[in-house]
Amino acid sequence: MLELHRIETTCSSCRIRDLCMPVGLSTTQMKQIDNMVSTRLKIERGEMLYQVNRPFKSLYAIRTGCFKTTISRPDGREQVANFYVSGELLGLDGIASNQYTCNAYALEDSEVCVLHVQQLNDLAMDVHVLQQHVQRIMSHEIVNDKEHLFLLGSMKSDARLASFLINLLTRLAARGQAKDELLLRMTREEIGSYLGLTLETVSRTFSAMAKKDIIAVDSRSIKVLQPQLLHDMAEHHEQPHCQQPVLTAHAP
Amino acid sequence: MLELHRIETTCSSCRIRDLCMPVGLSTTQMKQIDNMVSTRLKIERGEMLYQVNRPFKSLYAIRTGCFKTTISRPDGREQVANFYVSGELLGLDGIASNQYTCNAYALEDSEVCVLHVQQLNDLAMDVHVLQQHVQRIMSHEIVNDKEHLFLLGSMKSDARLASFLINLLTRLAARGQAKDELLLRMTREEIGSYLGLTLETVSRTFSAMAKKDIIAVDSRSIKVLQPQLLHDMAEHHEQPHCQQPVLTAHAP
DNA sequence: CGTCGCGTTGAACCTCATCAAGACAGGTGG
DNA sequence: CCACCTGTCTTGATGAGGTTCAACGCGACG
């Protein structure tokens, strides 16, 4: 299941280096980082990368593939907390209490680079920009979560799904993928869980968007036909009817 | 409005020092921190502490009082992202992009200690435990947000409100306040915004909880009468009626 | 070829949002 | 001091949006 590999590709020569690493490192610093990131993990689809309550030893940078994290409740319910794609960092939730607070599962066969926290901290004392880099990534995660909160707190189902698609498309575009096409690696149920909806609502909403020719849906593969309408749908406060308040006719 | 004070109380002698500061600092390190935290701000109720898109210069540790942060959307809608009480740290959202991504408002007359980021970073290079401390607080914020996500994603209104109360009570108890009494500093609307509900639903749910004698409500002051039931309500999958499905009588 | 996981679609129900009216407290001005 | 206003909270009536339950289609896999 979990295969360990001595790493053959170094960080300094990594294809997606820009996504993981701070910029402006000296050659020596880069060498130090190469030394630190010495193991890589292959994770098969469905496998767990780390588990809630386990001691926090490592952060994981995704080289290839896709993950979900889930919050699990005492009563067994689980909710998808986030999806992560290549170049993103997993495990930040573990820092606070020295144990992970989420479960992380691979949504497809994936590869991650292992960053041992101890070594990372040691190195960060030398390479200060690295410390700041981690801090920024954490802050970024906070900002993302706030976005997600807003979505769950005040958006209708269609706006949620539209935002979700736009978000994924944007992140994948930063990785060089087409920005109007998307292969979903997660089920409708996982999407629903992430968006605070049931799988039926997700399915219905996809169908509705397809009927309006905003997107084309072929099971897991999505093609955006009218980006503008998709964005409108994500912003979508009231589009159905009246802009100015009608029906408030009072004689003063 | 915003009054600046030369600080008279130092961190080392601060009443709530344990809430803000890492433990195990040497006297010299403590001195350094005292020097860094040299300004304090008084903020009146309703005033804004910082604003979205403004350059990120400082973190703020709350000495006394209570704040809310809001996410504001291009279209003018705002949602409460979080509430903060004394001893907690505001502004972490700003680190990622060097500008704040939330607005922060005082819910009552408050005092905060100003931590200039530049100085904080400089000092953190020396006092490594401080760097880690900030990292932990950030990770903690991430974990909190995940909780919040779960709440918005998969809980019914009564469970949301119960969780909200328990959360606040717990945090205030850590500050030495009674753990069965609570003075809400925010309106029903703000609570609703935070919980993804309307103010009417918040009000109705409070009333319902009061009618069941789980809590006593006197406008903003809440007293918990049956903590166990409150916790049940927060966990609450199904308690209202049938354990086994009734009313599905079909002859097979 | 049957089974299983995943997705779609329909129908009934339920929770919560929306709209509306009124109570109450605190603050202001006459 | 009272009248008035404004912000906050409560409560009721109504309906829409989303959940729940159920049936079915489809492709992958043994």
PDB file of N, CA and C in Angstrom, chain B residues 146-236:
ATOM      1  N   LYS B 146     -11.936  24.815  10.938  1.00  0.00           N
ATOM      2  CA  LYS B 146     -12.457  23.515  10.489  1.00  0.00           C
ATOM      3  C   LYS B 146     -13.685  23.134  11.309  1.00  0.00           C
ATOM      4  N   GLU B 147     -13.618  23.379  12.582  1.00  0.00           N
ATOM      5  CA  GLU B 147     -14.777  23.157  13.445  1.00  0.00           C
ATOM      6  C   GLU B 147     -15.980  23.935  12.937  1.00  0.00           C
ATOM      7  N   HIS B 148     -15.702  25.180  12.666  1.00  0.00           N
ATOM      8  CA  HIS B 148     -16.732  26.076  12.194  1.00  0.00           C
ATOM      9  C   HIS B 148     -17.319  25.566  10.873  1.00  0.00           C
ATOM     10  N   LEU B 149     -16.449  25.079  10.015  1.00  0.00           N
ATOM     11  CA  LEU B 149     -16.896  24.527   8.741  1.00  0.00           C
ATOM     12  C   LEU B 149     -17.836  23.358   8.961  1.00  0.00           C
ATOM     13  N   PHE B 150     -17.464  22.511   9.870  1.00  0.00           N
ATOM     14  CA  PHE B 150     -18.295  21.351  10.151  1.00  0.00           C
ATOM     15  C   PHE B 150     -19.673  21.793  10.615  1.00  0.00           C
ATOM     16  N   LEU B 151     -19.641  22.764  11.496  1.00  0.00           N
ATOM     17  CA  LEU B 151     -20.878  23.306  12.041  1.00  0.00           C
ATOM     18  C   LEU B 151     -21.784  23.817  10.931  1.00  0.00           C
ATOM     19  N   LEU B 152     -21.203  24.616  10.034  1.00  0.00           N
ATOM     20  CA  LEU B 152     -22.012  25.190   8.956  1.00  0.00           C
ATOM     21  C   LEU B 152     -22.415  24.149   7.935  1.00  0.00           C
ATOM     22  N   GLY B 153     -21.583  23.135   7.784  1.00  0.00           N
ATOM     23  CA  GLY B 153     -21.834  22.168   6.735  1.00  0.00           C
ATOM     24  C   GLY B 153     -22.810  21.086   7.108  1.00  0.00           C
ATOM     25  N   SER B 154     -22.855  20.727   8.383  1.00  0.00           N
ATOM     26  CA  SER B 154     -23.671  19.555   8.670  1.00  0.00           C
ATOM     27  C   SER B 154     -24.484  19.605   9.958  1.00  0.00           C
ATOM     28  N   MET B 155     -24.733  20.771  10.480  1.00  0.00           N
ATOM     29  CA  MET B 155     -25.549  20.796  11.688  1.00  0.00           C
ATOM     30  C   MET B 155     -26.843  21.567  11.491  1.00  0.00           C
ATOM     31  N   LYS B 156     -27.832  21.132  12.225  1.00  0.00           N
ATOM     32  CA  LYS B 156     -29.113  21.839  12.210  1.00  0.00           C
ATOM     33  C   LYS B 156     -29.025  23.069  13.123  1.00  0.00           C
ATOM     34  N   SER B 157     -30.006  23.945  12.985  1.00  0.00           N
ATOM     35  CA  SER B 157     -29.913  25.230  13.665  1.00  0.00           C
ATOM     36  C   SER B 157     -29.713  25.083  15.176  1.00  0.00           C
ATOM     37  N   ASP B 158     -30.437  24.174  15.810  1.00  0.00           N
ATOM     38  CA  ASP B 158     -30.316  24.071  17.260  1.00  0.00           C
ATOM     39  C   ASP B 158     -28.946  23.551  17.669  1.00  0.00           C
ATOM     40  N   ALA B 159     -28.396  22.623  16.874  1.00  0.00           N
ATOM     41  CA  ALA B 159     -27.065  22.116  17.174  1.00  0.00           C
ATOM     42  C   ALA B 159     -26.014  23.214  16.988  1.00  0.00           C
ATOM     43  N   ARG B 160     -26.223  24.033  15.985  1.00  0.00           N
ATOM     44  CA  ARG B 160     -25.277  25.124  15.752  1.00  0.00           C
ATOM     45  C   ARG B 160     -25.243  26.067  16.942  1.00  0.00           C
ATOM     46  N   LEU B 161     -26.417  26.441  17.394  1.00  0.00           N
ATOM     47  CA  LEU B 161     -26.482  27.400  18.482  1.00  0.00           C
ATOM     48  C   LEU B 161     -25.919  26.803  19.773  1.00  0.00           C
ATOM     49  N   ALA B 162     -26.225  25.556  20.006  1.00  0.00           N
ATOM     50  CA  ALA B 162     -25.693  24.885  21.193  1.00  0.00           C
ATOM     51  C   ALA B 162     -24.170  24.840  21.142  1.00  0.00           C
ATOM     52  N   SER B 163     -23.616  24.468  20.000  1.00  0.00           N
ATOM     53  CA  SER B 163     -22.164  24.420  19.855  1.00  0.00           C
ATOM     54  C   SER B 163     -21.553  25.792  20.081  1.00  0.00           C
ATOM     55  N   PHE B 164     -22.196  26.772  19.543  1.00  0.00           N
ATOM     56  CA  PHE B 164     -21.728  28.142  19.686  1.00  0.00           C
ATOM     57  C   PHE B 164     -21.627  28.523  21.161  1.00  0.00           C
ATOM     58  N   LEU B 165     -22.678  28.220  21.899  1.00  0.00           N
ATOM     59  CA  LEU B 165     -22.684  28.559  23.328  1.00  0.00           C
ATOM     60  C   LEU B 165     -21.590  27.803  24.065  1.00  0.00           C
ATOM     61  N   ILE B 166     -21.481  26.517  23.793  1.00  0.00           N
ATOM     62  CA  ILE B 166     -20.481  25.705  24.474  1.00  0.00           C
ATOM     63  C   ILE B 166     -19.085  26.227  24.183  1.00  0.00           C
ATOM     64  N   ASN B 167     -18.849  26.533  22.922  1.00  0.00           N
ATOM     65  CA  ASN B 167     -17.554  27.064  22.527  1.00  0.00           C
ATOM     66  C   ASN B 167     -17.214  28.337  23.289  1.00  0.00           C
ATOM     67  N   LEU B 168     -18.133  29.268  23.310  1.00  0.00           N
ATOM     68  CA  LEU B 168     -17.886  30.525  24.025  1.00  0.00           C
ATOM     69  C   LEU B 168     -17.681  30.282  25.520  1.00  0.00           C
ATOM     70  N   LEU B 169     -18.533  29.457  26.090  1.00  0.00           N
ATOM     71  CA  LEU B 169     -18.427  29.167  27.522  1.00  0.00           C
ATOM     72  C   LEU B 169     -17.065  28.574  27.855  1.00  0.00           C
ATOM     73  N   THR B 170     -16.603  27.678  27.012  1.00  0.00           N
ATOM     74  CA  THR B 170     -15.313  27.032  27.252  1.00  0.00           C
ATOM     75  C   THR B 170     -14.176  28.046  27.227  1.00  0.00           C
ATOM     76  N   ARG B 171     -14.212  28.902  26.216  1.00  0.00           N
ATOM     77  CA  ARG B 171     -13.141  29.880  26.099  1.00  0.00           C
ATOM     78  C   ARG B 171     -13.169  30.852  27.266  1.00  0.00           C
ATOM     79  N   LEU B 172     -14.349  31.241  27.691  1.00  0.00           N
ATOM     80  CA  LEU B 172     -14.428  32.178  28.804  1.00  0.00           C
ATOM     81  C   LEU B 172     -14.055  31.513  30.124  1.00  0.00           C
ATOM     82  N   ALA B 173     -14.365  30.235  30.224  1.00  0.00           N
ATOM     83  CA  ALA B 173     -13.994  29.500  31.436  1.00  0.00           C
ATOM     84  C   ALA B 173     -12.477  29.475  31.587  1.00  0.00           C
ATOM     85  N   ALA B 174     -11.764  29.343  30.472  1.00  0.00           N
ATOM     86  CA  ALA B 174     -10.302  29.359  30.505  1.00  0.00           C
ATOM     87  C   ALA B 174      -9.786  30.706  31.015  1.00  0.00           C
ATOM     88  N   ARG B 175     -10.628  31.715  30.981  1.00  0.00           N
ATOM     89  CA  ARG B 175     -10.265  33.039  31.478  1.00  0.00           C
ATOM     90  C   ARG B 175     -10.811  33.270  32.873  1.00  0.00           C
ATOM     91  N   GLY B 176     -11.309  32.205  33.483  1.00  0.00           N
ATOM     92  CA  GLY B 176     -11.714  32.286  34.876  1.00  0.00           C
ATOM     93  C   GLY B 176     -13.162  32.677  35.094  1.00  0.00           C
ATOM     94  N   GLN B 177     -13.936  32.784  34.003  1.00  0.00           N
ATOM     95  CA  GLN B 177     -15.327  33.158  34.204  1.00  0.00           C
ATOM     96  C   GLN B 177     -16.186  31.920  34.482  1.00  0.00           C
ATOM     97  N   ALA B 178     -17.334  32.193  35.067  1.00  0.00           N
ATOM     98  CA  ALA B 178     -18.266  31.098  35.375  1.00  0.00           C
ATOM     99  C   ALA B 178     -18.563  30.321  34.101  1.00  0.00           C
ATOM    100  N   LYS B 179     -18.650  29.006  34.235  1.00  0.00           N
ATOM    101  CA  LYS B 179     -18.824  28.234  33.008  1.00  0.00           C
ATOM    102  C   LYS B 179     -20.280  27.852  32.754  1.00  0.00           C
ATOM    103  N   ASP B 180     -21.180  28.475  33.483  1.00  0.00           N
ATOM    104  CA  ASP B 180     -22.598  28.253  33.196  1.00  0.00           C
ATOM    105  C   ASP B 180     -23.323  29.577  32.938  1.00  0.00           C
ATOM    106  N   GLU B 181     -22.540  30.651  32.888  1.00  0.00           N
ATOM    107  CA  GLU B 181     -23.156  31.943  32.625  1.00  0.00           C
ATOM    108  C   GLU B 181     -22.383  32.682  31.554  1.00  0.00           C
ATOM    109  N   LEU B 182     -23.101  33.527  30.868  1.00  0.00           N
ATOM    110  CA  LEU B 182     -22.517  34.117  29.681  1.00  0.00           C
ATOM    111  C   LEU B 182     -23.251  35.397  29.347  1.00  0.00           C
ATOM    112  N   LEU B 183     -22.479  36.467  29.130  1.00  0.00           N
ATOM    113  CA  LEU B 183     -23.082  37.691  28.633  1.00  0.00           C
ATOM    114  C   LEU B 183     -22.677  37.874  27.183  1.00  0.00           C
ATOM    115  N   LEU B 184     -23.642  37.742  26.299  1.00  0.00           N
ATOM    116  CA  LEU B 184     -23.346  37.859  24.868  1.00  0.00           C
ATOM    117  C   LEU B 184     -23.051  39.305  24.523  1.00  0.00           C
ATOM    118  N   ARG B 185     -21.965  39.506  23.803  1.00  0.00           N
ATOM    119  CA  ARG B 185     -21.624  40.876  23.448  1.00  0.00           C
ATOM    120  C   ARG B 185     -22.085  41.189  22.039  1.00  0.00           C
ATOM    121  N   MET B 186     -22.674  40.234  21.387  1.00  0.00           N
ATOM    122  CA  MET B 186     -23.063  40.432  19.984  1.00  0.00           C
ATOM    123  C   MET B 186     -24.574  40.302  19.825  1.00  0.00           C
ATOM    124  N   THR B 187     -25.085  40.874  18.752  1.00  0.00           N
ATOM    125  CA  THR B 187     -26.522  40.823  18.497  1.00  0.00           C
ATOM    126  C   THR B 187     -26.918  39.454  17.950  1.00  0.00           C
ATOM    127  N   ARG B 188     -28.218  39.221  17.927  1.00  0.00           N
ATOM    128  CA  ARG B 188     -28.732  37.979  17.319  1.00  0.00           C
ATOM    129  C   ARG B 188     -28.337  37.903  15.854  1.00  0.00           C
ATOM    130  N   GLU B 189     -28.341  39.044  15.230  1.00  0.00           N
ATOM    131  CA  GLU B 189     -27.997  39.070  13.809  1.00  0.00           C
ATOM    132  C   GLU B 189     -26.556  38.631  13.586  1.00  0.00           C
ATOM    133  N   GLU B 190     -25.660  39.104  14.475  1.00  0.00           N
ATOM    134  CA  GLU B 190     -24.257  38.714  14.336  1.00  0.00           C
ATOM    135  C   GLU B 190     -24.065  37.230  14.615  1.00  0.00           C
ATOM    136  N   ILE B 191     -24.771  36.749  15.611  1.00  0.00           N
ATOM    137  CA  ILE B 191     -24.713  35.311  15.883  1.00  0.00           C
ATOM    138  C   ILE B 191     -25.214  34.538  14.670  1.00  0.00           C
ATOM    139  N   GLY B 192     -26.336  34.998  14.132  1.00  0.00           N
ATOM    140  CA  GLY B 192     -26.906  34.339  12.967  1.00  0.00           C
ATOM    141  C   GLY B 192     -25.935  34.334  11.794  1.00  0.00           C
ATOM    142  N   SER B 193     -25.315  35.444  11.554  1.00  0.00           N
ATOM    143  CA  SER B 193     -24.370  35.548  10.458  1.00  0.00           C
ATOM    144  C   SER B 193     -23.216  34.563  10.648  1.00  0.00           C
ATOM    145  N   TYR B 194     -22.748  34.475  11.877  1.00  0.00           N
ATOM    146  CA  TYR B 194     -21.672  33.543  12.184  1.00  0.00           C
ATOM    147  C   TYR B 194     -22.105  32.097  11.985  1.00  0.00           C
ATOM    148  N   LEU B 195     -23.351  31.816  12.294  1.00  0.00           N
ATOM    149  CA  LEU B 195     -23.826  30.435  12.255  1.00  0.00           C
ATOM    150  C   LEU B 195     -24.520  30.069  10.948  1.00  0.00           C
ATOM    151  N   GLY B 196     -24.594  31.032  10.036  1.00  0.00           N
ATOM    152  CA  GLY B 196     -25.286  30.747   8.789  1.00  0.00           C
ATOM    153  C   GLY B 196     -26.790  30.653   8.953  1.00  0.00           C
ATOM    154  N   LEU B 197     -27.338  31.466   9.854  1.00  0.00           N
ATOM    155  CA  LEU B 197     -28.779  31.464  10.108  1.00  0.00           C
ATOM    156  C   LEU B 197     -29.277  32.905  10.087  1.00  0.00           C
ATOM    157  N   THR B 198     -30.587  33.065  10.062  1.00  0.00           N
ATOM    158  CA  THR B 198     -31.129  34.410  10.175  1.00  0.00           C
ATOM    159  C   THR B 198     -31.317  34.747  11.653  1.00  0.00           C
ATOM    160  N   LEU B 199     -31.424  36.036  11.934  1.00  0.00           N
ATOM    161  CA  LEU B 199     -31.588  36.441  13.327  1.00  0.00           C
ATOM    162  C   LEU B 199     -32.878  35.871  13.918  1.00  0.00           C
ATOM    163  N   GLU B 200     -33.910  35.726  13.089  1.00  0.00           N
ATOM    164  CA  GLU B 200     -35.164  35.161  13.589  1.00  0.00           C
ATOM    165  C   GLU B 200     -34.969  33.724  14.059  1.00  0.00           C
ATOM    166  N   THR B 201     -34.236  32.970  13.281  1.00  0.00           N
ATOM    167  CA  THR B 201     -34.003  31.579  13.656  1.00  0.00           C
ATOM    168  C   THR B 201     -33.220  31.500  14.961  1.00  0.00           C
ATOM    169  N   VAL B 202     -32.232  32.379  15.108  1.00  0.00           N
ATOM    170  CA  VAL B 202     -31.461  32.407  16.353  1.00  0.00           C
ATOM    171  C   VAL B 202     -32.396  32.685  17.520  1.00  0.00           C
ATOM    172  N   SER B 203     -33.214  33.695  17.359  1.00  0.00           N
ATOM    173  CA  SER B 203     -34.130  34.076  18.427  1.00  0.00           C
ATOM    174  C   SER B 203     -35.083  32.928  18.764  1.00  0.00           C
ATOM    175  N   ARG B 204     -35.671  32.343  17.748  1.00  0.00           N
ATOM    176  CA  ARG B 204     -36.598  31.229  17.962  1.00  0.00           C
ATOM    177  C   ARG B 204     -35.916  30.064  18.656  1.00  0.00           C
ATOM    178  N   THR B 205     -34.699  29.786  18.249  1.00  0.00           N
ATOM    179  CA  THR B 205     -33.996  28.648  18.821  1.00  0.00           C
ATOM    180  C   THR B 205     -33.663  28.900  20.282  1.00  0.00           C
ATOM    181  N   PHE B 206     -33.251  30.136  20.597  1.00  0.00           N
ATOM    182  CA  PHE B 206     -33.046  30.497  21.996  1.00  0.00           C
ATOM    183  C   PHE B 206     -34.332  30.264  22.788  1.00  0.00           C
ATOM    184  N   SER B 207     -35.426  30.746  22.235  1.00  0.00           N
ATOM    185  CA  SER B 207     -36.706  30.606  22.924  1.00  0.00           C
ATOM    186  C   SER B 207     -37.048  29.137  23.160  1.00  0.00           C
ATOM    187  N   ALA B 208     -36.814  28.341  22.125  1.00  0.00           N
ATOM    188  CA  ALA B 208     -37.117  26.908  22.241  1.00  0.00           C
ATOM    189  C   ALA B 208     -36.268  26.250  23.319  1.00  0.00           C
ATOM    190  N   MET B 209     -34.991  26.634  23.379  1.00  0.00           N
ATOM    191  CA  MET B 209     -34.106  26.067  24.391  1.00  0.00           C
ATOM    192  C   MET B 209     -34.532  26.513  25.787  1.00  0.00           C
ATOM    193  N   ALA B 210     -35.013  27.736  25.865  1.00  0.00           N
ATOM    194  CA  ALA B 210     -35.480  28.249  27.157  1.00  0.00           C
ATOM    195  C   ALA B 210     -36.750  27.518  27.596  1.00  0.00           C
ATOM    196  N   LYS B 211     -37.609  27.271  26.648  1.00  0.00           N
ATOM    197  CA  LYS B 211     -38.865  26.602  26.972  1.00  0.00           C
ATOM    198  C   LYS B 211     -38.622  25.191  27.516  1.00  0.00           C
ATOM    199  N   LYS B 212     -37.559  24.551  26.999  1.00  0.00           N
ATOM    200  CA  LYS B 212     -37.197  23.212  27.478  1.00  0.00           C
ATOM    201  C   LYS B 212     -36.354  23.294  28.752  1.00  0.00           C
ATOM    202  N   ASP B 213     -36.154  24.489  29.280  1.00  0.00           N
ATOM    203  CA  ASP B 213     -35.345  24.695  30.483  1.00  0.00           C
ATOM    204  C   ASP B 213     -33.908  24.218  30.342  1.00  0.00           C
ATOM    205  N   ILE B 214     -33.410  24.261  29.143  1.00  0.00           N
ATOM    206  CA  ILE B 214     -32.003  23.939  28.945  1.00  0.00           C
ATOM    207  C   ILE B 214     -31.157  25.143  29.302  1.00  0.00           C
ATOM    208  N   ILE B 215     -31.620  26.307  28.919  1.00  0.00           N
ATOM    209  CA  ILE B 215     -30.960  27.549  29.298  1.00  0.00           C
ATOM    210  C   ILE B 215     -32.020  28.552  29.757  1.00  0.00           C
ATOM    211  N   ALA B 216     -31.557  29.608  30.434  1.00  0.00           N
ATOM    212  CA  ALA B 216     -32.430  30.738  30.714  1.00  0.00           C
ATOM    213  C   ALA B 216     -31.887  31.918  29.941  1.00  0.00           C
ATOM    214  N   VAL B 217     -32.772  32.601  29.250  1.00  0.00           N
ATOM    215  CA  VAL B 217     -32.358  33.723  28.419  1.00  0.00           C
ATOM    216  C   VAL B 217     -32.953  35.011  28.952  1.00  0.00           C
ATOM    217  N   ASP B 218     -32.077  35.982  29.238  1.00  0.00           N
ATOM    218  CA  ASP B 218     -32.572  37.315  29.573  1.00  0.00           C
ATOM    219  C   ASP B 218     -31.857  38.300  28.666  1.00  0.00           C
ATOM    220  N   SER B 219     -32.467  38.551  27.553  1.00  0.00           N
ATOM    221  CA  SER B 219     -31.871  39.324  26.460  1.00  0.00           C
ATOM    222  C   SER B 219     -30.451  38.818  26.156  1.00  0.00           C
ATOM    223  N   ARG B 220     -29.416  39.551  26.517  1.00  0.00           N
ATOM    224  CA  ARG B 220     -28.067  39.119  26.145  1.00  0.00           C
ATOM    225  C   ARG B 220     -27.426  38.192  27.168  1.00  0.00           C
ATOM    226  N   SER B 221     -28.067  38.011  28.289  1.00  0.00           N
ATOM    227  CA  SER B 221     -27.413  37.171  29.283  1.00  0.00           C
ATOM    228  C   SER B 221     -28.035  35.783  29.300  1.00  0.00           C
ATOM    229  N   ILE B 222     -27.153  34.794  29.250  1.00  0.00           N
ATOM    230  CA  ILE B 222     -27.556  33.401  29.118  1.00  0.00           C
ATOM    231  C   ILE B 222     -27.087  32.639  30.346  1.00  0.00           C
ATOM    232  N   LYS B 223     -27.948  31.808  30.858  1.00  0.00           N
ATOM    233  CA  LYS B 223     -27.529  30.928  31.962  1.00  0.00           C
ATOM    234  C   LYS B 223     -27.848  29.487  31.567  1.00  0.00           C
ATOM    235  N   VAL B 224     -26.870  28.638  31.714  1.00  0.00           N
ATOM    236  CA  VAL B 224     -27.066  27.242  31.343  1.00  0.00           C
ATOM    237  C   VAL B 224     -27.660  26.486  32.522  1.00  0.00           C
ATOM    238  N   LEU B 225     -28.820  25.896  32.336  1.00  0.00           N
ATOM    239  CA  LEU B 225     -29.479  25.164  33.414  1.00  0.00           C
ATOM    240  C   LEU B 225     -29.176  23.676  33.334  1.00  0.00           C
ATOM    241  N   GLN B 226     -29.122  23.148  32.131  1.00  0.00           N
ATOM    242  CA  GLN B 226     -28.866  21.715  31.969  1.00  0.00           C
ATOM    243  C   GLN B 226     -27.755  21.493  30.940  1.00  0.00           C
ATOM    244  N   PRO B 227     -26.511  21.571  31.430  1.00  0.00           N
ATOM    245  CA  PRO B 227     -25.355  21.463  30.531  1.00  0.00           C
ATOM    246  C   PRO B 227     -25.403  20.185  29.690  1.00  0.00           C
ATOM    247  N   GLN B 228     -25.837  19.101  30.319  1.00  0.00           N
ATOM    248  CA  GLN B 228     -25.848  17.831  29.608  1.00  0.00           C
ATOM    249  C   GLN B 228     -26.742  17.901  28.370  1.00  0.00           C
ATOM    250  N   LEU B 229     -27.923  18.458  28.562  1.00  0.00           N
ATOM    251  CA  LEU B 229     -28.850  18.573  27.431  1.00  0.00           C
ATOM    252  C   LEU B 229     -28.302  19.508  26.353  1.00  0.00           C
ATOM    253  N   LEU B 230     -27.582  20.525  26.811  1.00  0.00           N
ATOM    254  CA  LEU B 230     -26.972  21.439  25.845  1.00  0.00           C
ATOM    255  C   LEU B 230     -25.950  20.698  24.987  1.00  0.00           C
ATOM    256  N   HIS B 231     -25.150  19.873  25.646  1.00  0.00           N
ATOM    257  CA  HIS B 231     -24.173  19.080  24.908  1.00  0.00           C
ATOM    258  C   HIS B 231     -24.851  18.087  23.975  1.00  0.00           C
ATOM    259  N   ASP B 232     -25.892  17.466  24.469  1.00  0.00           N
ATOM    260  CA  ASP B 232     -26.644  16.533  23.613  1.00  0.00           C
ATOM    261  C   ASP B 232     -27.130  17.242  22.361  1.00  0.00           C
ATOM    262  N   MET B 233     -27.625  18.440  22.591  1.00  0.00           N
ATOM    263  CA  MET B 233     -28.176  19.200  21.475  1.00  0.00           C
ATOM    264  C   MET B 233     -27.094  19.531  20.450  1.00  0.00           C
ATOM    265  N   ALA B 234     -25.881  19.787  20.943  1.00  0.00           N
ATOM    266  CA  ALA B 234     -24.779  20.089  20.026  1.00  0.00           C
ATOM    267  C   ALA B 234     -24.359  18.842  19.238  1.00  0.00           C
ATOM    268  N   GLU B 235     -24.414  17.694  19.878  1.00  0.00           N
ATOM    269  CA  GLU B 235     -24.066  16.448  19.181  1.00  0.00           C
ATOM    270  C   GLU B 235     -25.224  15.985  18.317  1.00  0.00           C
ATOM    271  N   HIS B 236     -26.366  16.126  18.849  1.00  0.00           N
ATOM    272  CA  HIS B 236     -27.683  15.943  18.258  1.00  0.00           C
ATOM    273  C   HIS B 236     -27.711  15.421  16.818  1.00  0.00           C
TER     274      HIS B 236
END
